[in-house]
Coordinates of N, CA, C and O in Angstrom, one line a residue:
X15 N 0.9 -1.1 0.3 CA -0.1 -0.1 0.0 C 0.8 1.4 0.1 O 1.9 1.1 0.6
X16 N 0.5 2.2 -1.0 CA 1.3 3.4 -0.8 C 0.4 4.5 0.2 O -0.5 4.6 0.1
X17 N 1.5 5.2 0.5 CA 0.7 6.3 1.8 C 0.5 7.6 0.9 O 1.1 7.6 -0.2
X18 N -0.6 8.0 1.2 CA -1.2 9.2 0.4 C -0.5 10.5 0.8 O -0.9 10.7 2.3
X19 N 0.4 11.2 0.5 CA 0.8 12.4 1.1 C 0.2 13.6 1.1 O 0.2 13.9 2.3
X20 N -0.5 14.0 0.1 CA -1.2 15.3 0.1 C -2.5 15.0 -1.0 O -2.2 14.2 -1.9
X21 N -3.5 16.0 -1.2 CA -4.6 16.0 -1.8 C -3.9 16.9 -2.9 O -3.1 17.9 -2.4
X22 N -4.2 16.9 -4.1 CA -3.9 17.9 -5.3 C -4.7 18.9 -5.3 O -5.5 19.2 -4.6
X23 N -4.7 19.7 -6.5 CA -5.2 20.5 -6.7 C -6.7 20.2 -6.7 O -6.9 19.0 -7.1
X24 N -8.1 20.9 -6.7 CA -9.0 20.9 -6.9 C -9.5 20.7 -8.3 O -9.1 21.5 -9.4
X25 N -9.9 19.5 -9.1 CA -10.0 19.3 -10.5 C -11.4 19.1 -10.9 O -12.5 18.9 -9.9
X26 N -11.9 19.0 -12.1 CA -13.3 18.7 -12.4 C -13.7 17.1 -11.9 O -12.9 16.3 -11.5
X27 N -15.3 17.1 -12.1 CA -15.9 15.9 -11.8 C -16.1 16.0 -10.3 O -16.5 16.8 -9.7
X28 N -15.7 14.7 -9.7 CA -16.4 14.5 -8.0 C -15.4 15.4 -7.2 O -16.5 16.6 -6.3
X29 N -14.5 16.2 -7.4 CA -14.0 17.5 -6.6 C -14.5 18.5 -6.7 O -14.9 19.2 -6.2
X30 N -14.8 18.5 -8.0 CA -15.6 20.0 -8.6 C -17.2 20.1 -7.9 O -17.3 21.0 -7.4
X31 N -17.9 18.9 -7.9 CA -19.1 18.9 -7.2 C -19.1 19.4 -5.9 O -19.6 20.0 -4.9
X32 N -17.7 18.5 -5.1 CA -17.7 18.8 -3.7 C -17.6 20.2 -3.3 O -18.1 20.9 -2.4
X33 N -16.3 20.8 -4.1 CA -15.9 22.2 -4.0 C -17.2 23.2 -3.9 O -17.3 24.4 -3.7
X34 N -17.9 23.0 -5.1 CA -19.4 24.0 -5.8 C -20.4 23.8 -4.9 O -21.2 24.3 -5.0
X35 N -20.6 22.9 -3.9 CA -21.6 22.3 -3.1 C -22.0 23.8 -2.2 O -21.1 24.2 -1.7
X36 N -23.4 23.7 -2.2 CA -23.8 25.1 -1.4 C -23.6 24.6 -0.2 O -23.5 25.9 1.2
X37 N -23.0 23.6 0.7 CA -22.9 23.4 2.1 C -21.7 22.7 2.2 O -21.7 21.4 1.5
X38 N -21.3 22.2 3.2 CA -20.1 21.3 3.3 C -20.7 19.9 3.3 O -21.7 19.7 3.7
X39 N -20.2 19.1 2.4 CA -20.4 17.8 2.3 C -19.2 16.8 3.1 O -17.8 17.0 3.1
X40 N -19.6 15.7 3.7 CA -18.8 14.5 3.7 C -18.9 13.3 3.0 O -19.9 13.3 2.2
X41 N -17.9 12.9 2.5 CA -17.5 12.2 1.2 C -17.5 10.8 2.1 O -16.4 10.8 2.5
X42 N -17.9 9.7 1.5 CA -18.1 8.1 1.9 C -17.8 7.6 0.9 O -18.2 7.2 -0.2
X43 N -16.2 7.3 1.0 CA -15.6 6.1 0.0 C -16.2 5.1 0.0 O -16.3 4.4 1.4
X44 N -16.4 4.5 -1.3 CA -16.7 2.7 -1.0 C -16.4 2.0 -2.4 O -15.6 2.6 -3.0
X45 N -16.0 0.6 -2.0 CA -15.4 0.2 -2.9 C -16.2 -1.3 -3.1 O -16.5 -1.8 -2.4
X46 N -16.5 -1.6 -4.1 CA -17.4 -2.9 -4.3 C -16.6 -3.8 -5.6 O -15.7 -3.3 -6.3
X47 N -16.9 -5.0 -5.1 CA -16.1 -6.5 -6.1 C -17.2 -7.5 -6.2 O -17.9 -7.6 -5.2
X48 N -16.8 -7.6 -7.4 CA -18.2 -8.8 -7.7 C -19.3 -8.4 -8.4 O -20.0 -9.4 -9.4
X49 N -19.6 -7.0 -8.7 CA -20.4 -6.6 -10.1 C -20.3 -7.4 -11.1 O -21.2 -7.4 -12.1
X50 N -19.1 -7.2 -11.6 CA -18.5 -7.9 -13.0 C -19.4 -9.2 -13.2 O -19.5 -10.0 -14.1
X51 N -19.4 -9.9 -11.8 CA -19.7 -11.2 -12.3 C -21.3 -11.5 -11.9 O -22.4 -12.2 -12.4
X52 N -21.9 -10.3 -11.3 CA -23.3 -10.2 -11.0 C -24.1 -9.5 -12.5 O -25.2 -10.3 -13.0
X53 N -23.4 -8.8 -13.2 CA -23.7 -8.2 -14.5 C -22.7 -7.9 -15.1 O -22.2 -6.9 -15.3
X54 N -22.4 -9.0 -16.3 CA -21.3 -8.3 -16.8 C -21.2 -7.9 -18.2 O -22.3 -7.9 -18.5
X55 N -20.3 -7.2 -18.7 CA -20.2 -6.6 -20.2 C -19.6 -7.3 -20.7 O -18.6 -8.1 -20.4
X56 N -20.1 -6.7 -22.1 CA -19.1 -7.3 -23.2 C -18.1 -6.7 -23.7 O -18.0 -5.9 -23.3
X57 N -17.4 -6.9 -24.7 CA -16.1 -6.1 -24.9 C -16.6 -4.8 -25.6 O -15.8 -4.1 -25.6
X58 N -17.7 -4.7 -25.9 CA -18.0 -3.4 -26.5 C -18.5 -2.4 -25.1 O -18.9 -1.1 -25.6
X59 N -18.5 -3.2 -24.1 CA -18.9 -1.9 -22.7 C -19.9 -2.1 -22.4 O -20.8 -1.6 -21.8
X60 N -21.1 -2.8 -23.0 CA -22.5 -3.0 -22.8 C -22.8 -4.2 -22.0 O -22.3 -5.6 -21.8
X61 N -23.8 -4.0 -21.4 CA -24.3 -5.0 -20.2 C -24.9 -6.0 -21.0 O -25.4 -5.9 -22.1
X62 N -24.1 -7.5 -20.8 CA -24.6 -8.6 -21.5 C -26.2 -8.9 -21.2 O -27.2 -9.6 -22.1
X63 N -26.6 -8.6 -20.3 CA -28.2 -9.0 -19.8 C -28.7 -7.8 -18.6 O -27.9 -7.4 -18.2
X64 N -29.8 -7.6 -19.1 CA -30.7 -6.8 -17.7 C -31.2 -7.3 -16.5 O -31.4 -6.7 -15.7
X65 N -30.9 -8.5 -16.8 CA -31.1 -9.7 -15.6 C -29.6 -9.7 -14.7 O -28.4 -10.4 -15.1
X66 N -30.1 -9.7 -13.4 CA -29.1 -10.0 -13.0 C -28.6 -11.5 -12.6 O -29.4 -12.1 -12.8
X67 N -27.4 -12.3 -13.0 CA -27.1 -13.6 -12.2 C -27.1 -13.8 -11.0 O -27.0 -12.9 -10.2
X68 N -27.8 -15.0 -10.9 CA -28.4 -15.6 -9.5 C -27.1 -16.2 -9.3 O -25.7 -16.6 -9.2
X69 N -26.9 -16.0 -7.5 CA -26.0 -16.9 -6.7 C -24.4 -16.0 -6.8 O -23.2 -16.8 -7.0
X70 N -24.1 -15.2 -7.3 CA -22.9 -14.4 -7.0 C -22.9 -13.5 -5.6 O -23.9 -12.8 -5.0
X71 N -21.9 -13.0 -5.4 CA -21.3 -12.7 -4.3 C -20.9 -11.2 -4.6 O -20.2 -10.9 -5.4
X72 N -21.5 -10.1 -4.1 CA -20.9 -8.7 -4.4 C -20.5 -8.2 -2.8 O -21.0 -8.2 -1.8
X73 N -19.0 -7.6 -2.8 CA -18.6 -7.4 -1.3 C -18.5 -5.8 -1.8 O -17.6 -5.3 -2.6
X74 N -19.0 -5.0 -0.6 CA -19.2 -3.7 -0.6 C -18.0 -3.2 0.9 O -18.7 -3.7 1.9
X75 N -17.0 -2.6 0.9 CA -16.3 -1.8 1.8 C -16.8 -0.6 1.8 O -16.3 0.5 0.8
X76 N -17.1 0.0 3.0 CA -17.2 1.7 3.0 C -16.4 1.8 3.9 O -16.1 1.4 5.2
X77 N -15.6 2.9 3.6 CA -14.3 3.7 4.4 C -14.8 4.8 5.1 O -16.1 5.2 5.3
X78 N -14.1 5.4 5.8 CA -14.1 6.6 7.0 C -14.3 7.5 6.3 O -13.9 8.0 5.0
X79 N -15.8 8.6 6.3 CA -16.0 9.6 5.8 C -14.9 10.4 5.7 O -14.1 10.9 6.8
X80 N -14.8 11.6 4.7 CA -13.6 12.3 4.0 C -14.4 13.9 4.3 O -15.2 13.9 3.7
X81 N -13.7 15.0 5.0 CA -14.0 16.0 4.8 C -12.8 16.6 4.4 O -11.6 17.0 4.6
X82 N -13.4 17.5 3.6 CA -12.5 18.3 2.4 C -12.6 20.0 2.7 O -11.8 20.7 2.0
X83 N -13.1 20.3 3.6 CA -13.9 21.8 3.9 C -12.4 22.5 4.4 O -12.3 23.7 3.9
X84 N -11.6 21.8 4.7 CA -9.8 22.3 4.8 C -9.6 22.9 3.8 O -8.8 24.1 3.5
X85 N -9.5 22.0 2.9 CA -8.8 22.3 1.3 C -9.5 23.5 0.9 O -9.1 24.3 0.1
X86 N -10.7 23.3 0.7 CA -11.7 24.3 0.2 C -11.3 25.3 1.0 O -11.2 26.7 -0.2
X87 N -11.7 25.7 2.1 CA -11.1 27.0 2.8 C -9.8 27.4 2.5 O -9.8 28.8 2.3
X88 N -8.9 26.9 2.5 CA -7.4 26.9 1.8 C -7.1 27.5 0.6 O -6.6 28.7 0.1
X89 N -7.8 26.8 -0.5 CA -8.1 27.2 -2.4 C -8.8 28.7 -2.2 O -8.2 29.5 -2.5
X90 N -10.1 28.9 -1.0 CA -10.4 30.2 -1.2 C -10.0 31.1 -0.6 O -9.7 32.5 -1.2
X91 N -9.0 31.1 0.1 CA -8.2 31.9 0.9 C -7.1 32.3 0.2 O -6.8 33.5 0.3
X92 N -6.5 31.6 -1.0 CA -5.6 31.8 -1.6 C -6.0 32.5 -3.0 O -5.3 33.4 -3.4
X93 N -6.8 32.0 -3.3 CA -7.8 32.3 -5.0 C -9.1 33.3 -4.9 O -9.4 33.4 -5.9
X94 N -9.6 33.3 -3.7 CA -10.9 34.0 -4.0 C -11.9 33.1 -3.8 O -11.7 31.9 -3.8
X95 N -13.2 33.3 -3.3 CA -14.3 32.9 -3.0 C -14.5 31.6 -4.2 O -14.9 32.4 -5.4
X96 N -15.4 30.6 -4.2 CA -15.7 29.5 -5.0 C -17.3 30.0 -5.2 O -17.6 29.8 -4.2
X97 N -17.2 30.0 -6.6 CA -19.3 30.0 -6.8 C -19.5 28.9 -6.3 O -18.8 27.9 -6.6
X98 N -20.8 29.0 -6.1 CA -21.4 27.5 -5.6 C -22.6 27.0 -6.5 O -23.4 28.2 -6.7
X99 N -23.0 26.0 -6.1 CA -24.2 25.5 -7.0 C -25.6 26.3 -6.6 O -25.3 25.7 -5.0
X100 N -26.2 26.7 -7.4 CA -27.5 27.4 -6.3 C -27.5 29.0 -6.4 O -28.3 29.7 -6.1
X101 N -26.3 29.5 -6.6 CA -25.9 30.9 -6.4 C -26.4 31.8 -7.4 O -26.7 33.1 -7.1
X102 N -27.1 31.2 -8.6 CA -27.9 31.9 -9.9 C -27.2 32.2 -10.5 O -27.5 32.7 -11.5

């Protein structure tokens, strides 16, 4: 396992949604394994069937919630206030 030194700059995608949310959010990381057995995809990326395969195991690991507010506050301190979704 590699240790994570620091979070980088805020980027598009999930980080943008977190940074521009109208109120502080907690992000709950999760990992799932086994979905590819439950609902397999073909080589083109399409789901092979709309029906789930029976007797398959899916494991879900839910991590510790993450709070990015300190990073957002630091970013706003350096670069100015971020616009929030719903501000108009």
